[in-house]
Coordinates of C-alpha atoms in Angstrom, one line a residue:
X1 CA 100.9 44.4 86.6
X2 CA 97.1 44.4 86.1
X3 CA 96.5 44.9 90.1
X4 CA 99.2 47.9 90.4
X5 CA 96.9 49.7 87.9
X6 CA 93.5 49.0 88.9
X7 CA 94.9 50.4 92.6
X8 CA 96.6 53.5 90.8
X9 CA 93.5 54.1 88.3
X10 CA 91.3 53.8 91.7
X11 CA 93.0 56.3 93.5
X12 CA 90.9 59.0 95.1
X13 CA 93.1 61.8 93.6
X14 CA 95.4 61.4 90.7
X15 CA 98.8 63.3 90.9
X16 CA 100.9 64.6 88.0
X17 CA 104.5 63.8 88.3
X18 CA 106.0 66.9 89.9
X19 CA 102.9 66.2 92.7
X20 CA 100.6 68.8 91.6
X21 CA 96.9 68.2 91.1
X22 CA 95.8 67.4 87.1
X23 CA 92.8 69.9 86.8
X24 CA 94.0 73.3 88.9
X25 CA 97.4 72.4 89.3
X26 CA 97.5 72.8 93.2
X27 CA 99.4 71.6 95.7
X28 CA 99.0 71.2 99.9
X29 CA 99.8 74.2 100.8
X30 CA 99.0 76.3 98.1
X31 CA 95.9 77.7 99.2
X32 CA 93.5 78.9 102.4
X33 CA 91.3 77.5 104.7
X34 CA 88.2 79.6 102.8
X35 CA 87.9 79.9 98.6
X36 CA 86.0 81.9 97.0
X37 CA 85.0 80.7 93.6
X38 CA 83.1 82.1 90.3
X39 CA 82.6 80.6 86.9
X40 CA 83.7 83.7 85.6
X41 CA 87.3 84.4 84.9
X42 CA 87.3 88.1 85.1
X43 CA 85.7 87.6 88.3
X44 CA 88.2 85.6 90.1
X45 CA 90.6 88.5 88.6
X46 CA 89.2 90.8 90.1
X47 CA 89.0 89.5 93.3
X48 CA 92.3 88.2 93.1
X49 CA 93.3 92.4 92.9
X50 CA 91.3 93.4 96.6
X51 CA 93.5 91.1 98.1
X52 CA 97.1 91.6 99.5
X53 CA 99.8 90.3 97.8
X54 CA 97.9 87.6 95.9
X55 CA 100.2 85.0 94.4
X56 CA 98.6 82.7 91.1
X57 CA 99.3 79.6 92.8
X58 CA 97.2 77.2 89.9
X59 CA 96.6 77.6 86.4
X60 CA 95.6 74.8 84.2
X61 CA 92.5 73.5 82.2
X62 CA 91.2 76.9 82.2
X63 CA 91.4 77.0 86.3
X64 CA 93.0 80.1 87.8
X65 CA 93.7 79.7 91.8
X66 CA 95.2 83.1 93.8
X67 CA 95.9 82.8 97.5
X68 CA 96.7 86.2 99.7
X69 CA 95.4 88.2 102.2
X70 CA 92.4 90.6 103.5
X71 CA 93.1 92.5 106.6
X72 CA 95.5 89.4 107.5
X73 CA 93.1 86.9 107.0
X74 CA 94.3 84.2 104.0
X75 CA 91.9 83.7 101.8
X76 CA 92.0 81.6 98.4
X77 CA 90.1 82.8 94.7
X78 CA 89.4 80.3 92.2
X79 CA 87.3 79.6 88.9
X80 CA 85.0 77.0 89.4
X81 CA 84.1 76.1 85.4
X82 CA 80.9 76.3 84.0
X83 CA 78.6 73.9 85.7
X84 CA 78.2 71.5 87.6
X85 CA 81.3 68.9 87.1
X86 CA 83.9 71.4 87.2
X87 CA 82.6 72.5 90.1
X88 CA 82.6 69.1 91.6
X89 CA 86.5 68.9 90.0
X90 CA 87.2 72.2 92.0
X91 CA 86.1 71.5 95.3
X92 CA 87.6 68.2 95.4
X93 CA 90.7 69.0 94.7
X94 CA 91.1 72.6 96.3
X95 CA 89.7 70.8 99.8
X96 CA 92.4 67.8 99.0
X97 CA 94.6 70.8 99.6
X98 CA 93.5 72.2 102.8
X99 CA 90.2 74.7 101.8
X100 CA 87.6 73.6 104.5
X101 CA 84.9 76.4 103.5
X102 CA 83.5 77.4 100.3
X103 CA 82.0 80.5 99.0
X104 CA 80.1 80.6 95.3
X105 CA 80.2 84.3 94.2
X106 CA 78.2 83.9 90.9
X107 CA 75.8 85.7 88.4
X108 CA 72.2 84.0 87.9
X109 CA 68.9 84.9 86.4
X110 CA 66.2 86.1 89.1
X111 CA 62.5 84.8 89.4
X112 CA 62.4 87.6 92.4
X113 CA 60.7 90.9 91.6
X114 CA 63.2 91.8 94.6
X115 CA 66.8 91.1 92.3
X116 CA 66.3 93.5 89.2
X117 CA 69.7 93.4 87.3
X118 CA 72.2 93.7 89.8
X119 CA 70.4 92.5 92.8
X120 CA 72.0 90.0 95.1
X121 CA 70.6 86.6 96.7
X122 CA 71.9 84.9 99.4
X123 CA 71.2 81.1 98.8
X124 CA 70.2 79.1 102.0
X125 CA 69.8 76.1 100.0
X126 CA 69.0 74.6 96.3
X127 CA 67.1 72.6 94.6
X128 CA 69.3 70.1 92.6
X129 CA 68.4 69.7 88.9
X130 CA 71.9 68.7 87.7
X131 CA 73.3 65.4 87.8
X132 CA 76.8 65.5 89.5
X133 CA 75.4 65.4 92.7
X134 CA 73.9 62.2 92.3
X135 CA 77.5 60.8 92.2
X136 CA 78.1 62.3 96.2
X137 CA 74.4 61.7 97.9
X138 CA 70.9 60.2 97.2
X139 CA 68.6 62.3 94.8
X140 CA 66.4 63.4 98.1
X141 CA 69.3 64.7 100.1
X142 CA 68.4 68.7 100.4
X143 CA 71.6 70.6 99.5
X144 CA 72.0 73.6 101.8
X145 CA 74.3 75.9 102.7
X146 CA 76.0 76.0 106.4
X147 CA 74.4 78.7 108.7
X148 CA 77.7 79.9 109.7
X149 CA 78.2 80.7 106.4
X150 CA 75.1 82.5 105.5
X151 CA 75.3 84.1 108.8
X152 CA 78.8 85.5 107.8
X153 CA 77.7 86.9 104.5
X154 CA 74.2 88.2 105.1
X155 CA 76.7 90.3 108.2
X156 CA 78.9 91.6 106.1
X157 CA 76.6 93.0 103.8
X158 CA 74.6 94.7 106.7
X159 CA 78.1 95.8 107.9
X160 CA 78.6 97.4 104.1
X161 CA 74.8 98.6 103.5
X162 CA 74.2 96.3 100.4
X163 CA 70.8 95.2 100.4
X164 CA 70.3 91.2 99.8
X165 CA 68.1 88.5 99.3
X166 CA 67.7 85.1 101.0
X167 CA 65.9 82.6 100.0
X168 CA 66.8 79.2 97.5
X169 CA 68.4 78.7 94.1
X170 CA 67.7 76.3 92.0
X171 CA 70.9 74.7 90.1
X172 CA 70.2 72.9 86.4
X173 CA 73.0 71.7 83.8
X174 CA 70.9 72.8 80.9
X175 CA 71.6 77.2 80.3
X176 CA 69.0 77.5 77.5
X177 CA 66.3 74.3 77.9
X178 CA 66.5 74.1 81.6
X179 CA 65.9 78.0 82.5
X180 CA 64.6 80.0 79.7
X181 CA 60.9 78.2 78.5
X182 CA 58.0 79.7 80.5
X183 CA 56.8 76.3 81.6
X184 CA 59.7 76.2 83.5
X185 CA 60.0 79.6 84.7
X186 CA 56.5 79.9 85.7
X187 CA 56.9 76.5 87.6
X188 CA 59.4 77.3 90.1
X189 CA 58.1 80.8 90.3
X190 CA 55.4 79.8 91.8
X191 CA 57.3 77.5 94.6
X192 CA 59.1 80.9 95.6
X193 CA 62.5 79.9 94.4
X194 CA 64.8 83.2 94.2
X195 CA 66.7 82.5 91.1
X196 CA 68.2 80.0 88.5
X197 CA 72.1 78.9 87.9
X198 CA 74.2 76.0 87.4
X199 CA 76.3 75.1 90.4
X200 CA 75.0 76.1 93.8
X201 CA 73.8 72.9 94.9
X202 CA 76.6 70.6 93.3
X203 CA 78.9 72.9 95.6
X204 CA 76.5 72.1 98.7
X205 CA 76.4 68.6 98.2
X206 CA 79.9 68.0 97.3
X207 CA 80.8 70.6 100.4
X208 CA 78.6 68.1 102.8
X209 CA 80.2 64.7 101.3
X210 CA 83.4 66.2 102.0
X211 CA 83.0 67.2 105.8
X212 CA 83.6 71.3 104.8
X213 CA 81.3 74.1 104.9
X214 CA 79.8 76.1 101.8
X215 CA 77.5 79.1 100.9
X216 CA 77.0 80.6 97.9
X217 CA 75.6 84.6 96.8
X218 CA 74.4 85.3 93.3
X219 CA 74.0 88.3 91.6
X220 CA 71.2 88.9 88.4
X221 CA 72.4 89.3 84.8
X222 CA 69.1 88.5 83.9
X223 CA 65.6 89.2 85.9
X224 CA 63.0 86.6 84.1
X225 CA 60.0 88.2 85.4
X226 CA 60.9 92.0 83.8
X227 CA 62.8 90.1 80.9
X228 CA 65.8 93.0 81.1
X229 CA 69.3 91.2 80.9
X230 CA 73.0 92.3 80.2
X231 CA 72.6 90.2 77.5
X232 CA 70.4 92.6 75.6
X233 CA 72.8 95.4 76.7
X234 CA 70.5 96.6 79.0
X235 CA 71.4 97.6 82.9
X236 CA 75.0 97.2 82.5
X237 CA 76.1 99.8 85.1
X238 CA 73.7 98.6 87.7
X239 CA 75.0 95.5 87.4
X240 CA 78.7 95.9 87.5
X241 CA 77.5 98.0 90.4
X242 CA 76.0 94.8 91.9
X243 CA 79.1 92.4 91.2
X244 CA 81.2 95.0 92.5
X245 CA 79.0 95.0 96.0
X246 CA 78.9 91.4 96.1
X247 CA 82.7 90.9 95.7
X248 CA 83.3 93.3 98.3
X249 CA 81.0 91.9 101.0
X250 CA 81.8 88.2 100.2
X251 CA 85.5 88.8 100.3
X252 CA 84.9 90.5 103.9
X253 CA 82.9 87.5 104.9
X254 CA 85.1 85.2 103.7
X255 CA 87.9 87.3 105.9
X256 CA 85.7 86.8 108.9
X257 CA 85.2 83.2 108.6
X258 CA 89.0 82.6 108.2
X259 CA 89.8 84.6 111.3
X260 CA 90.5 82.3 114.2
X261 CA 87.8 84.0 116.5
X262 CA 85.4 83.2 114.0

């Protein structure tokens, strides 16, 4: 009895009884080739309405997965959490599922004078402050995104006129402690790095332990150099003008990645 549950317990992925995964409540078959995925709920929702005939196809934990279509290509939409480990949680088990390629479209708080509220980065790579990664690769592997990837979406938002940034996040699990003190602002400020957030380089790593492809594009709530955030009320409609540029241009590179040609 003892060995049937050690091997069940040690199981790569758990299953619930009617075969669905525990956390997003997925099955094979459920969703696309290429996910896009945002910590934000409304976000996913509102991606999840630019595409064609999207289906809910997972909701549990706080999770929301959508699969349909944009300009024929299938594409998946998901929240990823808050974070690091429910990113981890979300990437295992949508690529257990079929995804292959994953795209972050997040907010973050830019160290560029380049990304005033409602700029957009591109992330090439990031440095890994959090600890979830740990669990998939050595503490010196470099999380980076896949140039196909990057290629795809800095293309797309030539091919739309939105104006980006490339250059590297830097991912932490601490919001407040980890990102807002000057010591640490002025730190990686001066090592060029493009903006702060909390799950780019989980995805990257967790992406390159699992054989699949990942970028991610960030768009600034917050500018720490000029201090003006949404937060404070301040640049709201040139920031839900941002969002709404990066959803359109990551959805259409995600929709050129999932074409067969590509």
């Amino acid at each position: 009895m003892t060995e049937d549950v050690s091997t069940w317990m040690t199981e790569r992925y758990m299953r619930l009884p009617d075969g669905s995964f525990p956390h997003l409540g997925i099955r094979g078959g459920d969703v696309a080739e290429v996910a896009l995925l945002s910590g934000s709920p409304e976000r996913v929702e509102m991606m999840a309405s630019m595409l064609d005939d999207a289906e809910r196809v997972g909701d549990r934990r706080g999770y929301a997965v959508f699969t349909g279509t944009l300009d024929g290509a299938r594409l998946t939409v998901a929240t990823s959490g808050v974070g690091s480990p429910s990113m981890a949680i979300a990437v295992e088990e949508l690529a257990a599922c079929g995804t292959s390629c994953f795209i972050r479209v997040g907010s973050c708080a830019a160290l560029s004078p380049a990304m005033p509220v409602g700029g957009i980065g591109v992330a090439t790579g990031a440095v890994s402050d959090e600890g979830t990664s740990r669990h998939y690769a050595p503490e010196n592997f470099p999380p980076v995104a896949t140039h196909r990837v990057v290629a795809a979406l800095v293309a797309a938002a030539a091919r739309l006129g939105t104006p980006v940034e490339v250059g590297v996040s830097r991912s932490t699990d601490s919001f407040y402690e980890g990102e807002r003190t000057v010591e640490v602002i002025s730190q990686w400020k001066a090592l060029g790095v493009m903006a702060f957030e909390m799950e780019t380089s989980c995805l990257f790593t967790v992406a390159a332990a699992l054989g699949c492809e990942a970028g991610s594009v960030l768009c600034a709530g917050t500018n720490l150099l000029s201090g003006e955030a949404t937060y404070q009320g301040r640049r709201l409609d040139e920031y839900a003008a941002g969002q709404q540029a990066m959803l359109e241009f990551a959805l259409a590179a995600a929709a050129d990645l999932a074409r067969p040609s590509q």
